[in-house]
Each structure stands twice: as structure tokens, then as C-alpha cells.
Amino acid sequence: MAAIKSKICLQPCNWSAPAGSLFLLMLLVIMLIAGPVSARQAEFMQTTCWFTVPKDRDMRCGHLVVPENRTKENSAVIKLAVVIFEPDRERHEPVVYLSGGPGQAARIESKGDIEEWWRFIDNGAWLRGRRLVVFDQRGAGLSEPLLSCSKHYSPALWNGIISHPNDPLDFDLAQKREVEACRDDLIGKSIDLAAYNTSENAADIHDLRGALKIEKWVLFGISYGTKVALHVLEHHPQEIIAAVLDSTLPLDVNYVDRDAANLDRVLNKLDKDCAAHPGCRGGVGNMKALINEIVQQLDAQPILLRLKSNDRSTTFTRVSGADVLELIFNQFYDRGAIEMLPQLIRQTADQDYGPLAQMLSFYDMKEDSRAFADGMHLSVVCSDRMSPAASPAKFALLDSWVRDNFYNWACPLWPSAKSVKPNGPRQKNEVPVLLLAGEYDPAAPSNWSEDLARHMGRSQFVLFRGVGHDVIDATKCGGDVVADFLTNPEARINTSCVREMSAPQFSIPEGDNTDELMTVSVLPSMLHR
């Protein structure tokens, strides 16, 4: 049993032996009364790596064993998968990577995943001479238990895909049944779903540092990982030499209910940059006006797209105004997708649905059960939710999209920790922090990071032109800025590469851009949610 660290006998026990028998019996009784040792003290258990270690690379693998629920005295224990990338010569403090999601795997499962990490390390000057600690957060990836819903979820159902236009399907009811099935399955495995939250994630970071016997390290968080990092900074600042926060979610922001305001903000930015781009305004027109036209038209009369892929299989998907807004929101994550947005919007407004259908078709794929843990995502998000503001801002264009918020009905079905109350005034931070933000980020808008940097102290904020979510992976400049920061976290960083960045270089519609492998036709909508 993984919860028991000690064994009474390494060989079959001989309880009739006179010497030491009473002591062993007393020790056994004490252990039974006290409960599993691992439930009280975290431990790193080194193992053989579960992948082939690349030649000429030094690595360590193992599992961090921690309590599932630290608020319970007799908690069960869980295991977090850990991989440590060792440098040729260690010259600086280690870095611990905090993945996003929540529920996103850190991708440390296969040889290919590990090779990708080594390429990331080799291309990042800021990681040279440092150990990099990468782990799957509780409930995700290779950690045990895995809070996956993949065996209960039908990807086609969640993406509005049907086999025949006359299929009578209530998507909302079917999705609720799948969420309930996943919940009941995980609870049936004695998993305490309320224990999978940001507070416990942050406590895992604290325990991991201690178990690896690291005095101080650098926190490197992306997206949801920044929220975990901020929690660690608040409760264990003495363990952190510096922190790098990319696409930040502040602790006191109700990020779930801000999508409408965030999307409105980046749409305004898109409209402004398109107007300044040669050919974009003339070739596309006013972005927000076009989107408003599309949404109103499709909300009044949704369309049913028939998609035929290169394997000759045919499926159908119903598209409303809210569906288009969801797709546009997701496109803002990536600079390349941002540069294609004016073209997508113009063609959709002209009722050329080829590009739209092509993008929607990619969602009708099997989900990797370890790539994203839906159960972990729900546990964290539903625990993090705060009460909405008394008088939320109104965004008429986005009303229908906001009303269809998945969490509004899913969270009441899901066991979670008590809702987080907004923190009081932000405390001054004594650890040097670098906050990176993309000006087009729809999920963690740059103004959140900028405002946080102004109030938390010892912080520097850098805005990246034309970038969406996840700055480090979007532009080499992000890594250059981080490298300069970590060279001397107390000094003002060099942002010369940021000044050289440009606005998105938009693609302008030219002729028929429909994918050759995809034929599209529009049918009268027969579906009703």
C-alpha cells in the first residue's frame, strides 16, 4: 500500500522470535492508531523514469506522496508525478513549472513529451544552469488518482456534432447527465472531489520543495499556474527567490464570469489594429459591426452545417451566434489565429461558411484522457468561483453567449470546496516578480497583470504586442525578458525586444479559401437546445 512508508519486516516476519518481538508489536499498534505516516508528511519517492531518457541527459523521476485533503486528520494520500531535468552544471536556483488549465497535464508522459521539454530548455537562456522541476498537479496527467471524465464524455456531444440532421438530441440534458455520471464515478472511487482546489495545489508546491530538499526556487507559472504561484507567494514567500507569471489570474478576480468583458476588450483592440493595417479596413470593414451582424443573424436563425471530411464521413453541427463568439474567443489565444480572424469574420458575414466549418471540424476529435482532466477542472473552478458583482457590466453583443455559461449549471452538480471569498487589500510582496501579458489575451487580460504589478510591490510588468495567451511560447522575446530578469531580479529589465514587436499582420480575404478536404453546405436548422 502506497500510504505506508515503513515495513515491519523486510523478510517474512518470525513473530515467535523472542528478541524485539514486543517492540515490533508495540510499533505496529502505534502505526495502526496513528494512521498512515504519508498522510501526515509528504515524501518524494524516486522511481525509474517511465519513458526512455534521451541520450546524454540527466534526469530524475518519481512521485510526491501527499495528503489528499489537508483539512482532514485521517486523509487518504495521493501521488503526483514528478520529472526533474538536470543541467550539465547547476549554477542557479531551480525552477518549478506550474501548468495551466486547471486540469491541464504537464505533458511528461512519453519520450516525445520529454524531448519537447528538452528543446524548450535548450532554447531558453533563462533555464541554463538550472534544474527544472515539472510535475502533474493533483488530479491531472499521470498523477493518481486522475480526475478524468473521458470515458463518460462524448466529444461529439460537447461540440454539438450529430450524425443526421433529424437526430432529436437535447444537448443540455445530455451534457448534464454526462457530468453527473463522471461525478458519481469519481465519488464511487472514494475520491474527495472538494480536496482538488487551488489551496491544496499550492500546499503541494510547498511540500514538493521540502521533499526535494531545495532551499529556494523560482516559480514559473502560466495561466492557472500563476494563481497557484500567487497563493504560494502569499503563504510561503521565504521559499521563493523570484517568480515569473505568464498570463496571470489574480487571486481576487472572479475569472469565470469575466469572459464577456474580456472578449469585448480584445474585439475593440482587433478593430483598432485592423483599421490601422493596410488593406484590412478596406478589405474587411468594421470588425465589431460585422460580428454584431453575424451574431444577430445566427441567434435569430442558427444554421446547420454539413461537414464532409477527407475520409468521406459526414456529420452535422448547429451554429448559433453564441457558438461563433466562443470560437472567436478561442482564436485570440494564438497570434497566428488572430492574424486570420478578420478573414474569418468577413467570410462568415458574407455567408461563406467554409473556414468556419473547417475550424469547427477540429473539435470533433477524440480527447486524450490524460491531456486534460475535466473532473479536476470542475473541482478547481467551482471552488474558485466568487459571487458575481452586484451590478455587472452589460455587453449587449455578448448577452446570449454569457447566458450559456457552462459553469452556471455544472458547478451546482459538482462537489467542491467552499467558494473563495475575495481577498482584502492586496499586500505588498517582498519577492521579485515578473508579470508577462499579451495585449490580445482573452482569458487573462493584460490589465489584470498591470493592476496587480502596481499594487503588490517589487514587481515588473511587460506587455507584448500582438500576442494572445501564453507569452513564453508565443514569442522568443518573452524568454529574453525572463532571462534578463533572472540575471538580476532586483534590476530594471531590458525590454528592447518588446519595442521591436509589431501588431498582427492580418491576412486579407483573396478568392475562395475553402479547404479542399472539406465540403460544406448549409441546411435549415432543425435542432433546438
Short mmCIF file of C-alpha atoms in Angstrom, two decimals, residues 69-370:
data_model
loop_
_atom_site.label_atom_id
_atom_site.label_comp_id
_atom_site.label_asym_id
_atom_site.label_seq_id
_atom_site.Cartn_x
_atom_site.Cartn_y
_atom_site.Cartn_z
CA ASN A 69 -7.25 16.66 1.97
CA ARG A 70 -5.09 18.51 4.48
CA THR A 71 -8.16 19.68 6.39
CA LYS A 72 -8.89 16.09 7.42
CA GLU A 73 -6.77 14.37 10.05
CA ASN A 74 -7.08 10.91 8.54
CA SER A 75 -6.92 11.88 4.91
CA ALA A 76 -6.13 9.40 2.19
CA VAL A 77 -2.92 10.01 0.26
CA ILE A 78 -2.40 10.73 -3.43
CA LYS A 79 0.60 10.66 -5.78
CA LEU A 80 1.84 13.45 -8.05
CA ALA A 81 4.10 12.50 -10.98
CA VAL A 82 7.38 14.47 -10.94
CA VAL A 83 10.17 14.79 -13.51
CA ILE A 84 13.40 16.70 -12.81
CA PHE A 85 15.51 17.93 -15.70
CA GLU A 86 19.11 18.25 -14.51
CA PRO A 87 21.53 20.79 -16.07
CA ASP A 88 25.08 19.90 -17.10
CA ARG A 89 26.28 22.11 -14.27
CA GLU A 90 23.97 23.74 -11.75
CA ARG A 91 24.78 27.42 -11.30
CA HIS A 92 21.44 28.94 -10.24
CA GLU A 93 18.38 28.17 -8.17
CA PRO A 94 15.98 25.54 -9.59
CA VAL A 95 12.77 26.45 -11.42
CA VAL A 96 9.44 24.76 -10.77
CA TYR A 97 6.88 24.81 -13.57
CA LEU A 98 3.20 25.30 -12.69
CA SER A 99 0.91 24.26 -15.55
CA GLY A 100 -2.37 25.87 -16.55
CA GLY A 101 -5.86 24.59 -17.00
CA PRO A 102 -6.82 23.91 -14.32
CA GLY A 103 -6.67 20.23 -15.18
CA GLN A 104 -4.02 20.52 -17.90
CA ALA A 105 -1.39 17.79 -17.95
CA ALA A 106 2.23 18.93 -17.81
CA ARG A 107 2.99 16.51 -20.67
CA ILE A 108 5.67 14.37 -19.07
CA GLU A 109 4.23 11.03 -20.14
CA SER A 110 6.18 9.88 -23.19
CA LYS A 111 9.64 10.10 -24.72
CA GLY A 112 8.25 12.60 -27.23
CA ASP A 113 6.91 14.80 -24.42
CA ILE A 114 10.30 14.77 -22.69
CA GLU A 115 12.15 15.63 -25.89
CA GLU A 116 9.82 18.62 -26.30
CA TRP A 117 10.74 19.76 -22.79
CA TRP A 118 14.46 19.43 -23.55
CA ARG A 119 14.02 21.54 -26.69
CA PHE A 120 12.24 24.16 -24.58
CA ILE A 121 15.12 24.12 -22.11
CA ASP A 122 17.81 24.27 -24.80
CA ASN A 123 16.10 27.26 -26.46
CA GLY A 124 15.64 29.16 -23.22
CA ALA A 125 18.69 31.02 -21.97
CA TRP A 126 16.92 31.63 -18.69
CA LEU A 127 16.87 27.88 -17.91
CA ARG A 128 20.58 27.26 -18.44
CA GLY A 129 22.37 26.15 -15.30
CA ARG A 130 19.08 25.45 -13.52
CA ARG A 131 17.22 22.33 -12.55
CA LEU A 132 13.71 22.37 -13.97
CA VAL A 133 11.09 20.58 -11.88
CA VAL A 134 7.96 19.64 -13.84
CA PHE A 135 5.05 17.79 -12.29
CA ASP A 136 1.45 16.91 -12.92
CA GLN A 137 -0.81 18.71 -10.48
CA ARG A 138 -3.14 16.63 -8.37
CA GLY A 139 -5.93 15.01 -10.35
CA ALA A 140 -4.23 15.61 -13.71
CA GLY A 141 -1.87 13.89 -16.14
CA LEU A 142 -0.01 10.93 -14.62
CA SER A 143 -0.89 11.83 -11.05
CA GLU A 144 -3.07 9.39 -9.11
CA PRO A 145 -6.00 9.48 -8.93
CA LEU A 146 -6.75 11.00 -12.32
CA LEU A 147 -9.95 13.06 -12.33
CA SER A 148 -10.77 12.39 -15.97
CA CYS A 149 -14.26 12.32 -17.43
CA SER A 150 -13.20 10.99 -20.83
CA LYS A 151 -14.94 7.65 -20.50
CA HIS A 152 -18.21 9.44 -19.73
CA TYR A 153 -17.87 12.32 -22.20
CA SER A 154 -18.78 12.14 -25.87
CA PRO A 155 -16.65 14.73 -27.73
CA ALA A 156 -19.25 14.99 -30.49
CA LEU A 157 -21.96 15.76 -27.93
CA TRP A 158 -19.93 18.54 -26.30
CA ASN A 159 -19.18 20.09 -29.68
CA GLY A 160 -22.75 19.92 -30.97
CA ILE A 161 -21.94 17.27 -33.58
CA ILE A 162 -24.67 14.89 -34.77
CA SER A 163 -24.74 12.13 -37.39
CA HIS A 164 -28.01 13.08 -39.05
CA PRO A 165 -29.80 16.44 -39.29
CA ASN A 166 -33.02 14.92 -37.91
CA ASP A 167 -31.39 13.43 -34.80
CA PRO A 168 -33.54 14.61 -31.85
CA LEU A 169 -30.99 15.46 -29.19
CA ASP A 170 -31.25 17.72 -26.17
CA PHE A 171 -27.61 18.75 -25.80
CA ASP A 172 -28.07 20.46 -22.42
CA LEU A 173 -29.76 17.45 -20.82
CA ALA A 174 -27.24 15.01 -22.30
CA GLN A 175 -24.30 17.07 -21.07
CA LYS A 176 -25.73 17.29 -17.56
CA ARG A 177 -26.14 13.52 -17.50
CA GLU A 178 -22.51 13.04 -18.51
CA VAL A 179 -21.28 15.44 -15.81
CA GLU A 180 -23.36 13.57 -13.23
CA ALA A 181 -22.03 10.22 -14.47
CA CYS A 182 -18.44 11.43 -14.13
CA ARG A 183 -19.12 12.85 -10.67
CA ASP A 184 -20.74 9.63 -9.44
CA ASP A 185 -17.93 7.51 -10.86
CA LEU A 186 -15.20 9.55 -9.13
CA ILE A 187 -17.08 9.65 -5.83
CA GLY A 188 -17.63 5.89 -6.15
CA LYS A 189 -13.83 5.54 -6.18
CA SER A 190 -13.72 7.34 -2.79
CA ILE A 191 -12.16 10.45 -4.30
CA ASP A 192 -12.76 13.57 -2.21
CA LEU A 193 -13.57 16.00 -5.04
CA ALA A 194 -13.64 19.00 -2.70
CA ALA A 195 -9.93 18.43 -1.97
CA TYR A 196 -8.89 19.32 -5.51
CA ASN A 197 -8.59 23.10 -5.32
CA THR A 198 -6.09 25.95 -5.53
CA SER A 199 -5.25 25.92 -1.82
CA GLU A 200 -4.29 22.23 -1.91
CA ASN A 201 -2.37 22.73 -5.16
CA ALA A 202 -0.31 25.48 -3.53
CA ALA A 203 0.32 23.29 -0.48
CA ASP A 204 1.60 20.58 -2.83
CA ILE A 205 4.20 23.06 -4.17
CA HIS A 206 5.35 23.82 -0.64
CA ASP A 207 5.64 20.11 0.15
CA LEU A 208 7.42 19.33 -3.12
CA ARG A 209 10.17 21.85 -2.39
CA GLY A 210 10.69 20.40 1.06
CA ALA A 211 10.65 16.78 -0.13
CA LEU A 212 13.28 17.59 -2.80
CA LYS A 213 15.37 19.38 -0.15
CA ILE A 214 15.52 22.59 -2.19
CA GLU A 215 16.15 25.69 -0.08
CA LYS A 216 14.71 28.24 -2.51
CA TRP A 217 13.50 28.13 -6.07
CA VAL A 218 11.94 30.18 -8.87
CA LEU A 219 8.21 29.86 -9.50
CA PHE A 220 7.30 29.78 -13.18
CA GLY A 221 3.54 29.70 -13.75
CA ILE A 222 1.39 30.02 -16.86
CA SER A 223 -2.33 30.86 -16.81
CA TYR A 224 -3.96 28.95 -13.92
CA GLY A 225 -0.45 28.09 -12.72
CA THR A 226 0.02 31.79 -11.92
CA LYS A 227 -2.88 31.64 -9.48
CA VAL A 228 -1.23 28.73 -7.69
CA ALA A 229 2.06 30.66 -7.69
CA LEU A 230 0.41 33.74 -6.16
CA HIS A 231 -1.05 31.55 -3.42
CA VAL A 232 2.43 30.16 -2.67
CA LEU A 233 3.88 33.68 -2.64
CA GLU A 234 1.26 34.74 -0.14
CA HIS A 235 1.78 31.86 2.26
CA HIS A 236 5.42 30.77 1.76
CA PRO A 237 7.38 33.78 0.42
CA GLN A 238 10.55 32.74 2.25
CA GLU A 239 10.88 29.75 -0.10
CA ILE A 240 10.85 31.78 -3.32
CA ILE A 241 13.85 33.58 -4.81
CA ALA A 242 11.78 35.05 -7.68
CA ALA A 243 8.59 34.40 -9.64
CA VAL A 244 7.72 34.59 -13.33
CA LEU A 245 3.98 34.86 -14.01
CA ASP A 246 2.82 34.48 -17.61
CA SER A 247 -0.84 35.35 -18.40
CA THR A 248 -1.81 35.97 -14.79
CA LEU A 249 -5.03 35.16 -12.92
CA PRO A 250 -5.07 37.29 -9.73
CA LEU A 251 -6.35 35.65 -6.55
CA ASP A 252 -9.12 38.20 -6.08
CA VAL A 253 -10.53 38.15 -9.63
CA ASN A 254 -13.60 36.11 -10.48
CA TYR A 255 -12.14 34.96 -13.79
CA VAL A 256 -15.03 32.64 -14.68
CA ASP A 257 -17.57 35.47 -15.00
CA ARG A 258 -15.35 37.98 -16.83
CA ASP A 259 -15.40 36.45 -20.32
CA ALA A 260 -17.85 38.98 -21.74
CA ALA A 261 -15.81 41.99 -20.64
CA ASN A 262 -12.58 40.30 -21.74
CA LEU A 263 -13.88 39.45 -25.20
CA ASP A 264 -15.31 42.94 -25.66
CA ARG A 265 -11.89 44.35 -24.80
CA VAL A 266 -9.92 42.29 -27.34
CA LEU A 267 -12.56 42.86 -30.03
CA ASN A 268 -12.04 46.59 -29.59
CA LYS A 269 -8.30 46.01 -29.91
CA LEU A 270 -8.80 43.93 -33.07
CA ASP A 271 -10.99 46.64 -34.59
CA LYS A 272 -8.38 49.31 -33.87
CA ASP A 273 -5.46 47.31 -35.27
CA CYS A 274 -7.42 46.30 -38.35
CA ALA A 275 -8.22 49.95 -39.04
CA ALA A 276 -4.50 50.79 -38.91
CA HIS A 277 -3.43 47.85 -41.09
CA PRO A 278 -3.06 48.50 -44.86
CA GLY A 279 -5.89 46.74 -46.61
CA CYS A 280 -7.58 45.28 -43.52
CA ARG A 281 -10.16 48.03 -43.04
CA GLY A 282 -10.82 48.31 -46.74
CA GLY A 283 -10.88 44.55 -47.31
CA VAL A 284 -12.82 43.60 -44.20
CA GLY A 285 -14.66 46.56 -42.71
CA ASN A 286 -15.59 47.36 -39.12
CA MET A 287 -14.89 44.23 -37.05
CA LYS A 288 -17.39 44.75 -34.25
CA ALA A 289 -20.13 45.78 -36.65
CA LEU A 290 -19.58 42.60 -38.68
CA ILE A 291 -19.57 40.39 -35.59
CA ASN A 292 -22.73 42.05 -34.32
CA GLU A 293 -24.35 41.33 -37.69
CA ILE A 294 -23.25 37.66 -37.60
CA VAL A 295 -24.40 37.09 -34.02
CA GLN A 296 -27.80 38.70 -34.51
CA GLN A 297 -28.40 36.74 -37.70
CA LEU A 298 -27.37 33.36 -36.25
CA ASP A 299 -29.16 33.90 -32.95
CA ALA A 300 -32.35 34.63 -34.89
CA GLN A 301 -31.83 31.69 -37.26
CA PRO A 302 -29.00 29.25 -36.41
CA ILE A 303 -27.55 27.33 -39.32
CA LEU A 304 -26.86 23.62 -39.61
CA LEU A 305 -23.54 22.96 -41.31
CA ARG A 306 -22.94 19.70 -43.10
CA LEU A 307 -19.27 18.77 -42.83
CA LYS A 308 -17.67 16.21 -45.11
CA SER A 309 -14.07 15.34 -44.36
CA ASN A 310 -11.46 13.57 -46.46
CA ASP A 311 -12.42 10.15 -45.02
CA ARG A 312 -15.87 10.73 -46.59
CA SER A 313 -17.64 10.66 -43.23
CA THR A 314 -20.39 13.23 -42.88
CA THR A 315 -21.52 14.97 -39.72
CA PHE A 316 -23.62 18.00 -38.90
CA THR A 317 -23.28 20.82 -36.42
CA ARG A 318 -25.68 23.54 -35.40
CA VAL A 319 -24.13 27.01 -35.21
CA SER A 320 -25.65 29.93 -33.29
CA GLY A 321 -24.32 33.38 -32.59
CA ALA A 322 -23.03 32.17 -29.22
CA ASP A 323 -21.11 29.37 -30.95
CA VAL A 324 -19.38 31.87 -33.23
CA LEU A 325 -18.42 34.05 -30.25
CA GLU A 326 -16.98 31.01 -28.47
CA LEU A 327 -14.84 30.20 -31.49
CA ILE A 328 -13.67 33.80 -31.85
CA PHE A 329 -12.79 33.91 -28.14
CA ASN A 330 -10.58 30.83 -28.54
CA GLN A 331 -8.88 32.25 -31.63
CA PHE A 332 -7.46 35.11 -29.56
CA TYR A 333 -5.19 32.71 -27.68
CA ASP A 334 -2.74 32.44 -30.59
CA ARG A 335 -1.11 35.19 -32.69
CA GLY A 336 -1.36 33.18 -35.90
CA ALA A 337 -5.08 32.67 -35.34
CA ILE A 338 -5.51 36.38 -34.53
CA GLU A 339 -3.99 37.28 -37.88
CA MET A 340 -6.62 35.11 -39.62
CA LEU A 341 -9.59 36.47 -37.67
CA PRO A 342 -10.53 39.38 -39.98
CA GLN A 343 -10.67 36.95 -42.89
CA LEU A 344 -12.82 34.50 -40.91
CA ILE A 345 -15.20 37.26 -39.79
CA ARG A 346 -15.54 38.78 -43.25
CA GLN A 347 -16.26 35.43 -44.92
CA THR A 348 -18.75 34.39 -42.23
CA ALA A 349 -20.58 37.71 -42.60
CA ASP A 350 -20.72 37.02 -46.35
CA GLN A 351 -22.24 33.60 -45.56
CA ASP A 352 -19.16 31.78 -46.81
CA TYR A 353 -19.06 29.18 -44.04
CA GLY A 354 -16.12 27.11 -45.33
CA PRO A 355 -13.45 28.50 -42.94
CA LEU A 356 -15.91 28.40 -40.03
CA ALA A 357 -16.78 24.77 -40.73
CA GLN A 358 -13.13 23.86 -41.08
CA MET A 359 -12.34 25.22 -37.62
CA LEU A 360 -15.38 23.62 -36.01
CA SER A 361 -14.46 20.25 -37.51
CA PHE A 362 -11.26 20.08 -35.48
CA TYR A 363 -13.28 19.88 -32.27
CA ASP A 364 -14.88 16.59 -33.36
CA MET A 365 -11.89 14.53 -32.27
CA LYS A 366 -11.16 12.06 -29.51
CA GLU A 367 -9.86 13.79 -26.43
CA ASP A 368 -6.68 12.46 -24.84
CA SER A 369 -7.87 11.38 -21.40
CA ARG A 370 -4.58 12.45 -19.82
#
